[in-house]
């Protein structure tokens, strides 16, 4: 089912010479006594230097699991990766030795999470936690690492960084804590930054500031940014491309404007229709009728068919192929051409 | 911080007063003649009884007796036992032994208990985890005097690996078996506490972050998760050490350890009120100090606690 995509992805295209990340046919399962949950079912995605890729989808669609698989921080077991490749600058992370992989983690590919308070260690000063990156990856001594920590806290606009370097996470506001997470993530100048719903837990006013900071840092360091969100407003502001996920697969992939103007998948259309105005930031997507699929018993054929108004017999029996709808625009739907024309 | 310590010290005063008064009142409220049996088979002569009652202020009302007693205690005088030895000197010597026994117990508790807890947490649901769960349940369920007697019999008397009882000035080696017995229950509780606590911490978000930073598993577990797990563990150990010092009565009895527990035990049998009150007062003080140390340590371990 991925052959068409693979051959296309291997062909260099203008402006895509600086490929950082390429995920191919990734599968992730969670094994438990109740059975096997098929969380990720053949995800393909790619990311270039300086690019912002938004990954959009309802809660439970597999966004975080995809990100954690790329980072290599899934608990295995219960997670199993039976198939797939995660190429970072051409090297497969999944077949690397643990030691090599650890050198990539945090230093080359970094990640920030939704809840900064619980994501920071409560018993260590924030400066210590940032400095740890330099101490462990670069072997810096205590005072040099601390100086770096202060520099980074200043970089992410934490007021009085020098005085607050020894403060603890609980002594900061939510927005400041997420800035500290960001400082820690960009500490070693990573090539890829994955932000998993970085502003969902924040006040609306603070959300915009944190997104601006991410945008700024991305431009400054020329990072590839994967922004996981279910907030369509955020996406429109900062993303170059969007991947829409459903049931552990990517349903549609397109440039932002293209996707908003010509959605080529019934699920994407549902998402766009569920929000009356694009500037309604922080709005949850839940207007599509029906429930996300059970990972234990994935529907046959197209995972979206139980909720799709366009569904036909073929949708119930066969997984839809990826249909090219234009430059960098693909949709995994049997009727993509009809859907995109409306 | 030092302000907090001072406040806590001041708070200790009413606790000490209350507890010692209670013990004093209880001991002296015991029915029977305090001079009974003090003069061999015969009843004591009226002159002796009068002297005795005067020495111990027994003719005063109870609160006044207590205040006079307290006055002596503050001056470092805990009185004399019925055999005429100063209780303070006897206690000082015996506390040394009990403290030594407590340290042995604590070392077992911390080393074995923490290790078992950590290993179980790292292999949740595995063989080692189940082994720890079952064996600690055994230790907790069986009373100390049964464990103590059994180990004394099998390891001490039959196998001859350890001395079955200890000498008057016990060596560290002699205290190994009693120390293990004394610490065994706490060891089991500590192993379980560590297992649960570290297990919870290992699935915390900040541990995921630590992995995402590219830290080694050893560092993630040994620094990030373990440091958080130490908060309740240190609390437990601290309170427990206070309790170990006072709770060694059974163990000291079994192995004939000349410690504070044995002293109290004998004093109760001999109806030696002075010794009981003096010793328990000292134990209460030790326990309160241990608690204070734990509370101060707690603030250091968990920066979210503030003592301002
Ligand atoms: N450790 C786990 N064990 C079992 N199932 C999991 C685990 N982590 C995630 N999942 C399942 O994988 C699916 C995808 O989760 P996730 O990637 O977190 O979704 P989201 O798109 O909201 O980030 C969910 O249905 C979730 O229940
Ligand atoms: S393949 Fe069929 S069921 Fe799936 S989205 Fe397209 S039309 Fe709907
Ligand atoms: Mg998520």
XYZ file of C-alpha atoms and ligand atoms in Angstrom:
686
model
C 0.000 0.000 0.000
C 2.961 2.284 0.372
C 4.824 1.454 -2.801
C 3.596 4.464 -4.738
C 4.657 6.768 -1.916
C 8.059 5.162 -1.439
C 9.116 5.522 -5.041
C 7.951 9.102 -5.079
C 9.707 9.937 -1.856
C 13.004 8.655 -3.162
C 12.892 11.036 -6.092
C 14.501 14.351 -5.124
C 12.274 17.304 -5.812
C 13.179 20.973 -5.996
C 13.523 22.480 -2.554
C 13.618 19.077 -0.906
C 17.308 18.352 -1.001
C 17.651 18.919 2.722
C 15.633 15.967 3.884
C 15.995 15.479 7.644
C 13.472 12.867 8.492
C 11.668 10.219 6.568
C 9.264 7.806 8.210
C 8.313 4.833 6.049
C 5.494 2.382 6.622
C 5.704 2.714 10.397
C 3.624 0.313 12.461
C 3.274 0.446 16.227
C 1.304 -2.031 18.287
C 0.620 -2.195 22.006
C 0.532 -5.720 23.338
C -1.448 -6.426 26.470
C -3.514 -9.168 28.028
C -6.609 -7.770 26.311
C -4.997 -8.160 22.913
C -3.060 -6.135 20.382
C -3.878 -2.459 19.873
C -2.887 -1.318 16.408
C -2.012 2.278 17.243
C 0.030 3.136 14.141
C -0.757 1.426 10.845
C 1.670 2.345 8.105
C 2.547 5.989 8.638
C 4.698 7.722 6.031
C 5.906 11.222 6.607
C 8.889 13.374 5.850
C 10.387 16.590 7.092
C 12.895 18.973 5.575
C 15.260 21.472 7.129
C 13.485 24.709 8.021
C 10.065 23.228 7.402
C 7.075 23.130 9.723
C 4.923 20.066 9.417
C 1.668 20.068 11.321
C 0.205 16.721 12.330
C -3.496 17.095 12.856
C -6.065 14.635 14.110
C -8.589 13.780 16.773
C -7.415 12.614 20.143
C -6.318 8.978 19.935
C -5.442 9.082 16.250
C -1.811 8.211 16.982
C -0.041 11.575 16.856
C 1.820 11.223 20.128
C 2.713 7.586 19.537
C 4.195 8.526 16.154
C 6.254 11.264 17.803
C 7.411 8.982 20.595
C 8.386 6.311 18.073
C 10.523 8.860 16.250
C 12.106 9.923 19.544
C 12.569 6.322 20.611
C 10.892 6.866 23.972
C 8.069 4.360 23.680
C 8.039 1.782 26.437
C 8.898 -1.458 24.691
C 7.130 -3.553 25.865
C 4.200 -2.935 25.755
C 4.944 -1.164 22.459
C 6.178 -3.210 19.508
C 7.346 -1.861 16.164
C 6.801 -4.799 13.836
C 7.492 -2.913 10.641
C 8.817 0.346 9.276
C 11.786 2.655 9.016
C 12.581 5.989 10.601
C 15.353 7.551 8.554
C 17.181 10.459 10.104
C 19.475 12.015 7.510
C 19.344 8.716 5.682
C 20.158 6.456 8.655
C 17.498 4.178 10.096
C 17.028 5.010 13.769
C 15.228 1.718 14.363
C 18.284 -0.405 13.504
C 20.821 1.787 15.290
C 22.665 0.578 18.358
C 21.090 1.950 21.559
C 24.167 4.059 22.211
C 24.119 5.720 18.782
C 20.426 6.304 19.072
C 20.842 7.973 22.442
C 23.329 10.386 20.936
C 20.649 11.453 18.431
C 17.924 11.693 21.034
C 17.756 15.127 22.598
C 20.783 16.391 20.702
C 19.649 15.987 17.065
C 15.948 15.303 17.527
C 14.343 16.962 20.515
C 10.821 17.019 21.836
C 8.562 19.115 24.009
C 5.344 17.940 25.593
C 1.888 19.151 26.423
C 2.144 19.546 30.188
C 5.348 21.358 31.083
C 4.791 21.132 34.831
C 4.662 17.351 34.931
C 7.299 17.082 32.205
C 9.916 18.862 34.283
C 11.442 17.056 37.237
C 9.958 18.694 40.366
C 13.000 18.177 42.585
C 15.749 19.701 40.450
C 16.302 23.395 39.656
C 15.340 24.330 36.105
C 18.866 25.507 35.338
C 20.237 22.162 36.449
C 17.798 20.398 34.142
C 18.873 22.481 31.153
C 22.540 22.191 32.093
C 22.180 18.414 32.210
C 22.014 18.412 28.395
C 25.481 19.944 28.202
C 26.894 17.868 31.033
C 25.703 14.542 29.623
C 25.995 15.065 25.870
C 28.905 17.478 25.707
C 30.810 16.703 28.896
C 30.826 20.328 30.051
C 31.777 21.043 33.636
C 29.270 22.328 36.151
C 29.920 26.052 35.824
C 30.166 26.098 32.017
C 26.969 24.092 31.758
C 25.248 26.497 34.118
C 26.386 29.449 32.033
C 24.871 27.739 28.998
C 21.644 27.192 30.904
C 21.438 30.895 31.700
C 22.124 31.764 28.058
C 19.269 29.493 26.968
C 16.878 30.863 29.563
C 17.641 34.298 28.185
C 17.151 33.011 24.644
C 13.606 31.918 25.472
C 12.919 35.257 27.170
C 12.753 34.244 30.796
C 13.121 37.445 32.789
C 15.975 37.605 35.310
C 17.412 34.335 34.038
C 20.575 34.670 36.134
C 18.594 34.969 39.343
C 16.091 32.275 38.464
C 18.470 29.624 37.216
C 18.316 27.856 40.591
C 14.540 28.102 40.966
C 12.361 25.020 40.792
C 9.664 24.278 38.190
C 6.782 24.967 40.581
C 8.061 28.509 41.042
C 7.302 29.429 37.417
C 4.068 30.137 35.565
C 2.736 27.705 32.967
C 4.031 29.725 30.045
C 7.460 30.144 31.623
C 7.668 26.421 32.310
C 6.963 25.632 28.664
C 9.683 28.131 27.736
C 12.061 26.203 29.988
C 11.075 22.975 28.227
C 11.781 24.688 24.925
C 15.140 25.943 26.185
C 16.042 22.393 27.186
C 14.908 21.022 23.818
C 16.872 23.505 21.697
C 19.887 23.428 24.023
C 22.102 21.405 21.712
C 20.871 22.996 18.501
C 18.821 20.009 17.281
C 17.932 19.579 13.628
C 14.423 18.351 14.361
C 12.083 19.622 17.050
C 8.872 17.767 17.788
C 6.284 19.769 19.703
C 3.422 17.604 20.951
C 0.489 19.954 21.621
C 2.855 22.468 23.230
C 0.197 25.066 24.008
C -2.872 22.961 24.760
C -2.405 23.263 28.531
C -1.828 27.041 28.455
C -4.025 30.131 28.696
C -5.080 31.501 25.320
C -2.997 34.672 25.642
C 0.091 32.700 26.594
C -0.489 30.196 23.773
C 0.245 32.802 21.113
C 3.454 33.910 22.836
C 4.770 30.374 23.077
C 3.896 29.666 19.430
C 5.667 32.874 18.401
C 8.734 31.780 20.319
C 8.731 28.400 18.587
C 8.375 30.058 15.204
C 11.207 32.452 15.990
C 13.581 29.753 17.210
C 12.779 27.564 14.251
C 13.738 30.323 11.862
C 16.834 31.219 13.854
C 18.172 27.653 14.025
C 16.668 26.538 10.728
C 15.149 23.491 12.412
C 12.611 21.112 11.001
C 9.550 21.419 13.238
C 6.850 18.808 13.680
C 3.918 20.481 15.352
C 1.341 18.105 16.714
C -1.959 19.758 17.400
C -5.677 19.542 17.114
C -5.904 23.311 16.892
C -6.622 24.354 13.340
C -6.041 28.013 14.117
C -2.464 27.396 15.242
C -1.811 25.331 12.132
C -2.879 28.021 9.714
C -0.476 30.480 11.342
C 2.734 28.584 11.366
C 2.685 25.338 9.360
C 3.974 24.817 5.830
C 2.448 21.407 5.388
C -0.236 19.389 7.125
C -0.564 15.655 7.660
C -4.025 14.615 8.750
C -4.057 11.452 10.878
C -6.878 9.062 11.521
C -6.830 5.601 13.106
C -3.057 5.462 13.065
C -2.671 6.334 9.372
C -2.079 9.529 7.467
C -5.257 10.288 5.543
C -4.194 13.409 3.738
C -1.016 15.371 3.231
C -0.898 18.803 1.625
C 0.461 22.341 1.808
C -1.556 24.383 4.280
C -3.345 26.623 1.766
C -4.056 23.725 -0.519
C -5.543 21.695 2.296
C -7.819 24.454 3.482
C -8.890 25.376 -0.053
C -9.222 21.896 -1.550
C -9.518 19.194 1.102
C -9.227 15.852 -0.683
C -10.398 13.522 2.072
C -13.828 13.224 3.696
C -12.215 13.194 7.147
C -10.334 16.423 6.469
C -13.531 18.005 5.241
C -15.220 16.920 8.442
C -12.456 18.523 10.494
C -12.660 21.786 8.583
C -16.450 21.863 8.778
C -16.342 21.222 12.514
C -14.858 24.664 13.063
C -16.824 27.577 11.698
C -13.933 30.029 11.754
C -10.244 29.360 11.431
C -9.341 31.906 14.078
C -11.093 29.982 16.826
C -7.895 28.918 18.508
C -7.955 26.225 21.121
C -11.135 24.730 19.733
C -11.397 20.947 20.062
C -12.351 18.949 16.991
C -15.300 16.823 17.805
C -18.069 17.631 15.456
C -17.680 14.544 13.273
C -20.411 12.013 13.976
C -19.417 8.695 15.463
C -16.423 7.507 17.434
C -12.781 6.925 16.506
C -12.075 3.283 15.627
C -11.226 0.675 18.236
C -7.536 -0.094 17.952
C -8.170 -3.684 18.984
C -10.642 -4.244 16.186
C -9.746 -1.889 13.362
C -12.444 -1.663 10.698
C -11.673 -3.535 7.494
C -10.743 -1.483 4.450
C -10.741 2.271 5.057
C -10.559 2.939 8.831
C -12.893 5.927 8.382
C -15.682 4.055 6.605
C -18.018 3.622 9.598
C -18.217 7.416 9.890
C -17.901 8.407 6.227
C -20.839 9.768 4.242
C -19.134 8.805 0.964
C -18.475 5.186 1.931
C -19.153 2.505 -0.716
C -18.653 -1.283 -0.715
C -15.049 -0.958 -1.850
C -14.285 1.177 1.241
C -15.345 -1.671 3.518
C -13.102 -4.238 1.843
C -10.015 -2.446 0.601
C -7.596 -0.024 2.232
C -7.614 3.055 -0.007
C -4.475 3.738 -2.063
C -2.786 7.108 -1.880
C -4.051 9.335 -4.674
C -2.001 12.285 -5.877
C -4.217 15.334 -6.164
C -1.555 17.907 -7.026
C 1.990 18.871 -6.118
C 2.687 17.633 -2.556
C -0.978 16.826 -2.161
C -2.087 13.264 -1.512
C -5.199 11.672 -0.111
C -5.774 8.103 1.026
C -9.339 7.741 -0.250
C -10.934 5.599 -2.917
C -12.883 8.635 -4.062
C -10.315 11.345 -3.521
C -10.802 12.881 -6.969
C -14.548 13.157 -6.487
C -14.165 14.486 -2.924
C -11.683 17.210 -3.851
C -13.967 18.466 -6.618
C -16.740 18.680 -4.026
C 14.670 27.288 57.626
C 16.383 27.822 60.982
C 13.296 29.752 62.065
C 11.251 26.709 61.197
C 13.595 24.474 63.184
C 13.291 26.750 66.185
C 9.514 26.769 65.928
C 9.487 23.007 65.748
C 11.748 22.771 68.812
C 9.378 25.008 70.753
C 6.451 22.927 69.600
C 8.172 19.879 71.048
C 7.996 21.245 74.593
C 4.270 20.702 75.217
C 4.499 17.280 73.599
C 7.323 16.238 75.910
C 5.512 17.621 78.939
C 2.245 15.971 78.029
C 3.699 12.575 77.289
C 5.951 12.425 80.334
C 3.153 13.558 82.641
C 0.923 10.862 81.228
C 3.542 8.200 81.836
C 4.324 9.561 85.279
C 0.668 9.540 86.212
C 0.126 6.050 84.827
C 3.103 4.527 86.576
C 2.254 6.082 89.933
C -1.414 5.286 89.586
C -0.577 1.596 89.496
C -2.299 -0.148 92.366
C -0.205 -1.623 95.121
C 2.429 -0.463 97.512
C 5.527 0.960 95.774
C 7.700 -0.326 98.602
C 6.360 -3.855 98.381
C 9.138 -6.426 97.981
C 11.852 -3.853 98.640
C 12.798 -5.315 101.976
C 13.056 -8.995 101.183
C 10.314 -11.287 102.466
C 9.242 -8.985 105.291
C 7.144 -5.859 104.943
C 9.291 -2.729 105.147
C 9.700 -0.955 108.426
C 7.585 2.186 108.879
C 10.789 4.244 109.043
C 11.906 2.950 105.655
C 8.493 3.589 104.106
C 8.449 7.124 105.455
C 11.950 7.743 104.094
C 10.988 6.272 100.724
C 7.832 8.359 100.430
C 9.784 11.468 101.328
C 12.566 10.843 98.792
C 10.097 10.398 95.977
C 7.699 13.116 97.141
C 4.917 10.572 97.359
C 3.090 12.583 99.993
C 2.582 15.465 97.605
C -0.368 15.676 95.219
C 0.435 14.099 91.840
C 0.915 17.331 89.812
C 3.340 18.659 92.417
C 5.228 15.356 92.439
C 5.519 15.602 88.713
C 6.771 19.184 88.777
C 9.412 18.299 91.358
C 10.437 15.293 89.272
C 10.659 17.462 86.174
C 12.845 19.922 88.025
C 15.307 17.121 88.678
C 15.143 15.916 85.088
C 15.965 19.373 83.773
C 19.054 19.352 85.969
C 20.045 16.059 84.384
C 18.968 13.938 87.343
C 16.711 11.069 86.343
C 16.785 9.581 89.813
C 17.989 6.217 90.972
C 16.815 2.736 90.302
C 15.659 0.664 93.210
C 19.131 -0.855 93.314
C 20.576 2.569 93.898
C 22.220 3.109 90.517
C 21.806 6.522 88.880
C 19.365 5.985 86.016
C 21.135 8.520 83.835
C 24.422 6.613 83.775
C 22.713 3.298 83.188
C 20.673 4.794 80.336
C 23.681 6.395 78.690
C 25.461 3.057 78.564
C 22.418 1.120 77.406
C 21.538 3.713 74.787
C 24.918 3.102 73.236
C 24.082 -0.574 72.813
C 20.539 0.039 71.583
C 21.819 2.646 69.169
C 24.345 0.167 67.815
C 21.578 -2.416 67.416
C 19.398 0.190 65.708
C 22.170 1.028 63.264
C 22.621 -2.629 62.333
C 18.870 -2.951 61.820
C 18.792 0.248 59.776
C 21.652 -0.843 57.530
C 19.861 -4.119 56.776
C 16.616 -2.285 56.243
C 18.048 0.304 53.893
C 20.467 -1.838 51.905
C 18.334 -4.946 51.460
C 14.943 -3.216 51.508
C 15.798 -0.532 48.985
C 17.602 -2.939 46.694
C 14.681 -5.366 46.719
C 12.238 -2.501 46.114
C 14.227 -1.068 43.215
C 14.708 -4.444 41.533
C 11.018 -5.261 41.921
C 10.008 -1.889 40.470
C 12.296 -2.328 37.477
C 10.874 -5.791 36.735
C 7.224 -5.232 37.520
C 5.262 -8.465 37.247
C 8.436 -10.471 36.751
C 9.854 -13.278 38.860
C 11.865 -11.002 41.124
C 8.890 -8.734 41.691
C 6.718 -11.635 42.762
C 9.480 -13.013 44.958
C 9.777 -9.669 46.743
C 6.014 -9.347 47.145
C 5.560 -12.828 48.601
C 8.609 -12.820 50.873
C 7.852 -9.369 52.301
C 4.283 -10.468 52.979
C 5.673 -13.398 54.965
C 7.965 -11.180 56.994
C 5.176 -8.716 57.732
C 2.676 -11.409 58.666
C 4.904 -13.388 61.061
C 5.344 -11.783 64.523
C 8.868 -10.637 65.382
C 9.259 -12.954 68.359
C 8.544 -15.956 66.118
C 11.086 -14.841 63.511
C 13.533 -13.990 66.265
C 13.193 -17.291 68.128
C 13.341 -19.277 64.871
C 16.475 -17.554 63.597
C 18.071 -17.798 67.021
C 17.389 -21.527 67.070
C 18.385 -22.397 63.509
C 21.165 -19.958 62.695
C 22.424 -19.497 66.238
C 21.986 -22.683 68.266
C 21.813 -25.388 65.567
C 24.020 -24.058 62.772
C 26.242 -22.067 65.070
C 26.741 -19.360 62.442
C 25.948 -16.554 64.857
C 26.032 -16.242 68.630
C 22.590 -17.130 69.999
C 22.807 -14.422 72.649
C 25.105 -11.455 73.014
C 27.710 -10.589 75.615
C 27.461 -7.704 78.046
C 29.296 -5.358 75.711
C 28.090 -6.671 72.359
C 30.304 -6.500 69.296
C 28.956 -5.561 65.860
C 29.162 -9.185 64.815
C 27.092 -10.319 67.795
C 24.462 -7.762 66.863
C 24.102 -8.946 63.261
C 21.367 -11.484 63.946
C 19.414 -9.378 66.474
C 19.767 -6.382 64.147
C 18.402 -8.322 61.226
C 15.457 -9.521 63.306
C 14.783 -6.016 64.586
C 14.921 -4.514 61.097
C 13.107 -7.264 59.224
C 9.577 -5.896 59.404
C 10.651 -2.388 58.443
C 12.784 -3.889 55.701
C 9.709 -5.541 54.228
C 7.629 -2.362 54.437
C 10.426 -0.320 52.929
C 10.864 -2.734 50.014
C 7.170 -2.447 49.240
C 7.154 1.323 49.640
C 10.111 1.649 47.294
C 8.600 -0.714 44.753
C 5.305 1.135 44.532
C 6.869 4.536 44.655
C 9.613 3.993 42.113
C 7.126 2.168 39.903
C 4.856 5.232 39.898
C 7.737 7.583 39.291
C 9.016 5.523 36.369
C 5.805 6.174 34.484
C 5.783 9.888 35.316
C 6.008 12.486 32.565
C 9.338 13.861 33.741
C 10.892 10.411 33.302
C 9.679 10.439 29.705
C 11.355 13.837 29.355
C 14.567 12.469 30.842
C 14.547 9.704 28.219
C 13.840 12.273 25.510
C 16.935 14.189 26.632
C 19.010 11.199 25.548
C 20.122 10.272 29.063
C 21.233 6.734 29.825
C 18.657 4.465 31.429
C 20.879 4.270 34.461
C 20.766 8.031 34.843
C 17.041 8.265 34.170
C 16.286 5.693 36.855
C 19.149 6.349 39.241
C 18.999 10.137 39.262
C 15.633 11.360 38.013
C 13.212 8.700 39.233
C 15.099 7.609 42.332
C 15.578 11.136 43.610
C 11.798 11.600 43.612
C 11.236 8.211 45.216
C 13.552 9.181 48.064
C 11.041 11.676 49.450
C 8.668 9.175 51.107
C 11.452 6.656 51.643
C 13.619 8.973 53.717
C 10.567 9.991 55.702
C 9.848 6.368 56.464
C 13.435 5.573 57.410
C 13.695 8.563 59.716
C 10.500 7.870 61.637
C 11.406 4.233 61.712
C 14.813 4.776 63.264
C 13.144 6.573 66.153
C 10.751 3.663 66.491
C 13.550 1.071 66.238
C 15.313 2.557 69.260
C 12.199 2.355 71.373
C 10.784 -0.786 69.868
C 13.670 -3.123 70.513
C 12.073 -4.571 73.647
C 11.183 -7.936 72.113
C 14.402 -8.344 70.160
C 16.560 -7.317 73.106
C 14.613 -9.759 75.225
C 15.157 -12.699 72.864
C 18.866 -12.143 72.334
C 19.526 -10.825 75.815
C 20.904 -7.553 74.464
C 21.726 -5.187 77.348
C 19.929 -2.233 75.796
C 17.238 0.239 76.720
C 14.416 -2.113 75.785
C 15.640 -4.739 78.183
C 15.988 -2.090 80.880
C 12.374 -0.965 80.512
C 11.179 -4.531 80.328
C 12.898 -5.438 83.589
C 11.817 -2.225 85.272
C 8.197 -2.943 84.449
C 8.523 -6.434 85.909
C 10.284 -5.035 89.003
C 7.697 -2.258 89.324
C 10.592 0.213 89.287
C 8.621 3.371 88.460
C 11.616 5.700 88.415
C 13.335 3.675 85.727
C 10.196 3.333 83.608
C 9.436 7.034 83.663
C 13.034 8.065 83.105
C 13.625 5.707 80.225
C 10.384 6.418 78.450
C 10.998 10.147 78.795
C 14.367 9.681 77.143
C 12.832 7.557 74.376
C 10.171 10.171 73.701
C 12.876 12.789 73.339
C 14.849 10.620 70.920
C 11.736 9.943 68.885
C 10.831 13.614 68.690
C 14.337 14.569 67.619
C 14.260 11.896 64.905
C 10.961 13.340 63.692
C 12.389 16.821 63.619
C 15.383 15.691 61.602
C 13.059 13.978 59.124
C 10.901 17.064 58.731
C 13.925 19.252 58.102
C 15.295 16.721 55.620
C 11.936 16.543 53.915
C 12.056 20.211 53.034
C 15.471 19.661 51.552
C 14.339 16.644 49.515
C 11.126 18.163 48.222
C 11.592 21.776 47.145
C 7.827 22.145 46.765
C 7.561 22.150 50.564
C 8.315 25.562 51.943
C 9.028 26.331 55.596
C 8.763 30.073 55.497
N 1.255 2.738 26.419
C 0.171 2.476 25.703
N -0.481 1.298 25.829
C -1.589 1.017 25.125
N -2.140 1.855 24.237
C -1.552 3.051 24.065
C -0.376 3.435 24.783
N -0.027 4.677 24.393
C -0.960 5.051 23.488
N -1.857 4.075 23.266
C -2.996 4.110 22.357
O -2.571 4.517 21.101
C -3.543 5.351 20.503
C -2.913 6.592 19.986
O -2.554 7.382 21.086
P -1.869 8.800 20.918
O -0.783 8.708 19.933
O -1.517 9.247 22.277
O -3.056 9.684 20.346
P -3.035 11.246 20.077
O -3.273 11.387 18.615
O -4.175 11.796 20.852
O -1.722 11.783 20.507
C -4.592 5.653 21.567
O -5.753 4.957 21.270
C -3.981 5.152 22.819
O -4.964 4.579 23.628
S -12.083 5.515 1.278
Fe -14.265 5.463 1.359
S -14.731 5.430 3.511
Fe -12.631 6.015 3.336
S -12.724 8.176 3.316
Fe -12.735 7.609 1.193
S -14.874 7.480 0.726
Fe -14.761 7.529 2.925
Mg -1.346 13.141 22.094
